[in-house]
């Protein structure tokens, strides 16, 4: 049985997005098939985790001091990324941990993975959930881009969550496509406990339609295109409320767009929600819209489908390569997104057909199957 060191950056409930969720379920199912140790950069009070976690630091602490990398002085967050591998190697030696495969998630873990490959001389896999090109709309932070390219070049194999991301890695980072395998994420089909916020229940009692956006309020996720549809949709569906779940640096500009369009009273900014509160909002939403400029995969639409919510996604969403029963649109086409929203809200047969057929597709997104594929990949190395 292979000894796999899986280098992560976050796990629920201490996660900021889909990276932590995907990492958790991959590790959960893989831990039944290989000897897996999941690593985190610092100690966090994670309880009842079904797999072993190795913390690079024994105590919760903030690194202090400055580090010079490629002539650039860094500290804080970047210092933590760049010293992650050094701290892990010390732990591995102290605890005499045997490693056969190094499997690192995104650049946050891959920098450490590349360092450990050099020091342990073991096969190194980079699992790409999003590239800097996708996160920034092709306006990357030069240092992050350089680190990613260095890790991709050093990796023995790269796993991308979609063909879309595989193409970006190949074209923008000059990596041979033969070195990249596409493996989409999965979804846990168990219906989670949910607690519906009071404001949602009140809106539904008053006959309002709920149009939902879930995600970070950043350029990559396209929240501005979402807000711009409201002035068109509200002409046909007067009793409509847009609910935006998430936080990010675009929040002020979204307020400005809504104010200038005269629809600020029709939007609820719910902030960052997780677990029961988030699932409760899904449960009572009429449609979810994910107009991402770039989305390597897209767990949010799958979460919505699990709770019987029809979804509208952009054509630049990796999930669209695998999901047929959803409405797909160009992220910039505000008019077409508006038409789709109105169509789902007005025509119940369309809504029901999307819900039924998309739910039946969830079997394709099986975490157990993903784990089996990874075991095959480990064996090939």
C-alpha positions as a printed Julia matrix, in Angstrom:
381×3 Matrix{Float64}:
   0.0    0.0     0.0
   1.41   3.38   -1.03
   2.44   5.94    1.58
   0.99   9.22    0.32
   1.87  12.62    1.73
  -0.96  14.92    0.64
   0.03  18.55    1.08
  -2.96  20.79    1.63
  -3.61  24.34    2.72
  -7.07  24.24    4.31
  -9.79  21.9     5.54
 -13.37  22.52    6.72
 -14.43  24.24    8.86
 -11.31  26.42    8.45
 -11.63  26.86    4.7
 -12.32  29.88    2.53
 -13.73  28.0    -0.45
 -13.89  24.9    -2.59
 -10.21  23.98   -2.25
 -10.73  22.84    1.34
 -13.9   20.91    0.48
 -12.33  19.05   -2.45
  -9.18  18.32   -0.43
 -11.25  16.88    2.4
 -13.31  14.48    0.29
 -10.34  13.32   -1.77
  -8.38  12.62    1.41
 -11.39  10.95    3.04
 -11.85   8.41    0.24
  -8.16   7.94   -0.48
  -7.39   7.2     3.18
  -9.37   3.94    2.78
  -7.12   2.81   -0.08
  -3.62   4.11    0.76
  -1.63   5.1     3.85
  -2.4    8.8     3.67
  -1.18  11.69    5.78
  -2.7   15.09    5.06
  -0.62  18.14    5.95
  -1.56  21.67    6.96
   0.78  24.65    7.42
  -0.22  25.27   11.03
  -2.09  23.63   13.87
  -5.84  24.09   13.8
  -8.46  22.63   16.17
  -9.95  20.22   13.64
 -12.04  17.64   15.47
 -13.0   14.07   14.52
 -11.07  14.07   11.25
 -11.26  10.59    9.66
  -7.67  10.71    8.37
  -4.33  11.58    9.9
  -3.21  15.23    9.81
   0.37  16.4    10.11
   0.75  20.05   11.1
   3.9   21.84    9.96
   3.74  23.78   13.24
   2.72  22.31   16.59
   1.12  25.54   17.77
  -1.01  28.18   16.11
   1.37  31.02   15.41
   2.17  33.74   12.9
   5.58  33.65   11.29
   7.67  36.74   11.89
  10.6   38.17    9.99
  11.41  38.58    6.33
  12.41  36.16    3.6
  14.12  36.98    0.32
  12.98  35.01   -2.73
  14.15  35.69   -6.31
  15.33  39.09   -5.16
  11.92  39.94   -3.67
  11.5   40.45    0.07
   8.36  38.72    1.34
   6.74  38.22    4.72
   3.43  37.15    6.24
   1.34  34.95    3.97
   3.98  34.4     1.29
   6.58  33.61    3.94
   4.28  30.91    5.26
   3.93  29.41    1.76
   7.66  29.51    1.05
   8.7   27.98    4.4
   5.93  25.34    4.46
   8.18  22.64    2.94
  11.08  23.39    5.28
   8.86  23.02    8.32
   7.25  19.86    6.93
  10.59  18.21    6.24
  11.6   18.75    9.85
   8.37  17.07   11.01
   8.79  14.17    8.59
  12.3   13.51    9.91
  11.27  13.88   13.56
   8.37  11.43   13.2
  10.24   9.14   10.76
   7.35   9.26    8.28
   7.71   7.07    5.21
   6.75   8.77    1.93
   6.26   7.09   -1.46
   4.24   9.79   -3.24
   4.01  13.56   -2.72
   0.58  14.87   -3.77
   0.18  18.65   -3.37
  -2.89  20.86   -3.86
  -2.53  24.13   -5.81
   0.47  26.44   -5.57
  -0.12  26.91   -1.84
   0.88  23.3    -1.23
   2.95  22.69   -4.35
   5.78  25.0    -3.36
   6.29  22.75   -0.33
   5.83  19.68   -2.54
   8.57  20.79   -4.92
  10.93  21.36   -1.98
  10.18  17.9    -0.56
  10.69  16.27   -3.96
  14.21  17.68   -4.03
  14.93  16.52   -0.48
  13.13  13.16   -0.42
  13.6   12.22   -4.08
  10.03  10.94   -4.42
   7.45  11.3    -7.25
   5.65  14.65   -7.07
   2.07  15.32   -8.21
   0.55  18.8    -8.46
  -3.25  18.82   -8.19
  -4.48  22.05   -9.78
  -7.85  23.39   -8.61
  -7.21  26.87  -10.07
  -4.32  28.68  -11.72
  -3.3   32.28  -11.16
  -4.38  32.95  -14.76
  -7.93  31.85  -13.93
  -8.06  33.58  -10.55
  -7.07  36.97  -11.97
  -8.6   36.97  -15.46
  -5.15  36.67  -17.07
  -3.65  39.46  -15.0
  -1.46  37.33  -12.73
   0.69  38.28   -9.79
   4.19  37.72  -11.33
   5.57  36.01   -8.23
   2.64  33.6    -7.88
   2.75  32.83  -11.62
   6.48  32.13  -11.39
   6.0   29.81   -8.41
   3.23  27.94  -10.21
   5.31  27.48  -13.36
   8.28  26.29  -11.32
   6.09  23.69   -9.55
   4.44  22.56  -12.79
   7.83  22.13  -14.43
   9.22  20.14  -11.51
   6.15  17.9   -11.1
   6.22  14.34  -12.41
   2.5   14.62  -13.16
  -0.15  17.35  -13.05
  -3.82  16.69  -12.3
  -6.26  19.4   -13.42
  -9.92  19.56  -12.38
 -11.09  20.12  -15.96
 -10.0   20.14  -19.6
 -10.34  23.93  -19.46
  -7.67  24.16  -16.76
  -5.5   21.59  -18.55
  -5.52  23.8   -21.64
  -4.56  26.86  -19.61
  -1.68  25.03  -17.9
  -0.41  23.84  -21.27
  -0.75  27.16  -23.12
   0.03  29.76  -20.46
   2.68  27.82  -18.52
   4.22  25.97  -21.5
   3.73  22.52  -19.98
   3.35  19.5   -22.34
  -0.27  18.34  -22.36
   0.97  14.74  -22.1
   2.06  15.55  -18.54
  -1.44  16.66  -17.5
  -4.43  14.46  -16.6
  -7.93  15.91  -16.22
  -9.86  14.58  -13.23
 -13.06  16.45  -12.29
 -14.05  16.9    -8.67
 -16.92  15.04   -7.05
 -19.87  15.84   -4.81
 -21.0   14.22   -1.59
 -24.61  13.15   -2.22
 -25.68  13.05    1.42
 -28.24  15.78    2.14
 -26.75  17.89    4.95
 -28.57  19.43    7.92
 -29.86  22.87    7.01
 -31.19  25.92    8.82
 -33.02  28.45    6.68
 -32.38  32.09    7.64
 -35.5   33.93    8.77
 -35.29  36.53    5.98
 -35.51  33.78    3.33
 -38.6   32.25    4.92
 -40.27  35.67    5.08
 -39.52  36.38    1.42
 -40.94  33.02    0.35
 -44.1   33.64    2.41
 -44.56  36.9     0.53
 -44.24  35.15   -2.82
 -40.77  36.32   -3.8
 -38.56  34.41   -6.22
 -34.99  33.94   -4.95
 -32.08  34.21   -7.39
 -28.87  33.06   -5.72
 -25.15  33.79   -6.15
 -22.61  31.96   -3.97
 -18.91  32.73   -4.18
 -16.13  35.18   -3.45
 -16.9   38.69   -4.65
 -13.92  38.86   -6.98
 -13.37  39.33  -10.7
 -13.0   35.59  -11.35
 -16.54  34.8   -10.14
 -18.34  37.48  -12.19
 -20.61  38.94   -9.46
 -20.83  42.25  -11.37
 -22.44  40.51  -14.36
 -24.86  38.86  -11.96
 -25.94  42.17  -10.41
 -26.31  43.82  -13.84
 -29.05  41.32  -14.77
 -31.36  42.46  -11.99
 -32.71  45.57  -13.7
 -33.84  43.42  -16.64
 -35.18  40.5   -14.62
 -37.2   42.72  -12.27
 -39.15  44.16  -15.22
 -40.64  40.71  -15.85
 -40.54  39.36  -12.28
 -41.34  42.28   -9.94
 -41.33  40.12   -6.81
 -37.72  38.96   -7.11
 -34.84  39.13   -4.65
 -31.2   38.54   -5.46
 -29.29  36.93   -2.57
 -25.5   37.18   -2.71
 -23.58  34.87   -0.37
 -19.9   35.7    -0.09
 -17.4   38.43    0.63
 -14.63  40.05   -1.37
 -13.07  43.24   -2.67
 -15.79  43.83   -5.29
 -18.45  44.45   -2.64
 -18.36  48.28   -2.92
 -18.55  48.2    -6.72
 -21.55  45.83   -6.58
 -23.34  48.29   -4.28
 -22.56  51.05   -6.79
 -23.92  49.04   -9.76
 -27.13  48.17   -7.9
 -27.63  51.79   -6.79
 -27.07  53.22  -10.28
 -29.48  50.63  -11.75
 -32.1   51.51   -9.14
 -32.35  47.95   -7.77
 -30.45  48.18   -4.49
 -33.64  47.39   -2.56
 -33.93  44.1    -4.43
 -30.55  42.69   -3.31
 -29.6   41.05   -0.04
 -25.88  40.76    0.7
 -25.81  37.84    3.13
 -22.05  37.8     3.7
 -20.01  34.63    4.12
 -22.12  31.65    5.2
 -21.29  28.0     5.69
 -22.85  24.71    6.72
 -26.48  24.79    7.88
 -27.15  28.43    6.97
 -25.75  28.05    3.44
 -27.62  24.81    2.79
 -30.81  26.44    4.08
 -30.52  29.23    1.48
 -29.91  26.71   -1.3
 -33.02  24.81   -0.25
 -35.38  27.76   -0.83
 -33.71  29.32   -3.89
 -35.41  29.21   -7.28
 -32.27  29.37   -9.42
 -28.52  29.66   -8.9
 -26.42  31.76  -11.28
 -22.64  31.25  -11.6
 -21.4   33.68  -14.3
 -17.69  33.05  -13.69
 -15.15  34.7   -15.96
 -12.92  31.68  -15.27
 -13.97  28.7   -13.18
 -11.66  25.67  -13.27
 -14.44  23.37  -12.06
 -17.28  24.75   -9.92
 -18.51  22.95   -6.8
 -21.21  25.53   -6.03
 -23.51  24.53   -8.94
 -23.25  20.87   -7.87
 -24.18  21.83   -4.32
 -27.22  23.68   -5.67
 -28.28  20.73   -7.84
 -28.04  18.44   -4.81
 -30.63  20.65   -3.11
 -32.89  20.64   -6.21
 -31.97  24.09   -7.52
 -31.61  24.62  -11.31
 -28.36  26.27  -12.34
 -27.14  28.74  -14.94
 -23.37  28.63  -15.51
 -20.92  30.39  -17.79
 -19.33  28.61  -20.73
 -15.95  29.23  -19.08
 -16.84  26.93  -16.18
 -15.04  23.59  -16.17
 -18.1   21.84  -14.76
 -19.9   22.52  -18.05
 -17.63  19.98  -19.76
 -19.25  17.23  -17.72
 -22.75  18.56  -16.9
 -25.36  18.62  -19.67
 -28.6   19.59  -17.91
 -27.97  23.21  -17.07
 -28.19  26.49  -18.93
 -24.84  27.73  -20.26
 -24.1   31.28  -21.33
 -21.21  33.65  -22.03
 -20.35  35.36  -18.73
 -20.42  38.81  -20.36
 -23.83  38.36  -22.02
 -25.96  40.07  -19.37
 -29.04  40.08  -21.58
 -28.91  36.34  -22.23
 -28.29  35.55  -18.55
 -31.35  37.7   -17.76
 -33.43  35.81  -20.32
 -32.42  32.48  -18.8
 -33.26  33.66  -15.27
 -36.68  34.9   -16.36
 -37.31  31.66  -18.24
 -36.59  29.51  -15.2
 -38.63  31.72  -12.88
 -41.68  32.0   -15.17
 -41.9   28.52  -16.67
 -42.26  25.81  -14.04
 -41.94  22.88  -16.52
 -38.51  24.21  -17.6
 -37.42  24.56  -13.98
 -38.62  21.07  -13.04
 -36.98  19.5   -16.09
 -33.64  21.1   -15.25
 -33.88  20.0   -11.61
 -34.78  16.4   -12.4
 -32.28  15.84  -15.2
 -29.35  17.6   -13.53
 -29.91  15.69  -10.29
 -29.74  12.43  -12.26
 -26.32  13.48  -13.53
 -24.79  13.71  -10.07
 -23.8   10.04  -10.22
 -20.99  11.11  -12.59
 -19.37  13.12   -9.79
 -18.48  10.31   -7.41
 -15.62  10.86   -4.95
 -15.03   7.12   -4.58
 -14.42   6.89   -8.32
 -11.99   9.81   -8.14
 -10.05   8.09   -5.37
  -9.82   4.87   -7.42
  -8.43   6.85  -10.35
  -5.81   8.45   -8.12
  -4.73   5.04   -6.81
  -4.18   4.0   -10.45
  -2.12   7.13  -11.02
  -0.01   6.45   -7.92
   0.68   2.92   -9.16
   1.78   4.22  -12.57
   4.4    6.41  -10.89
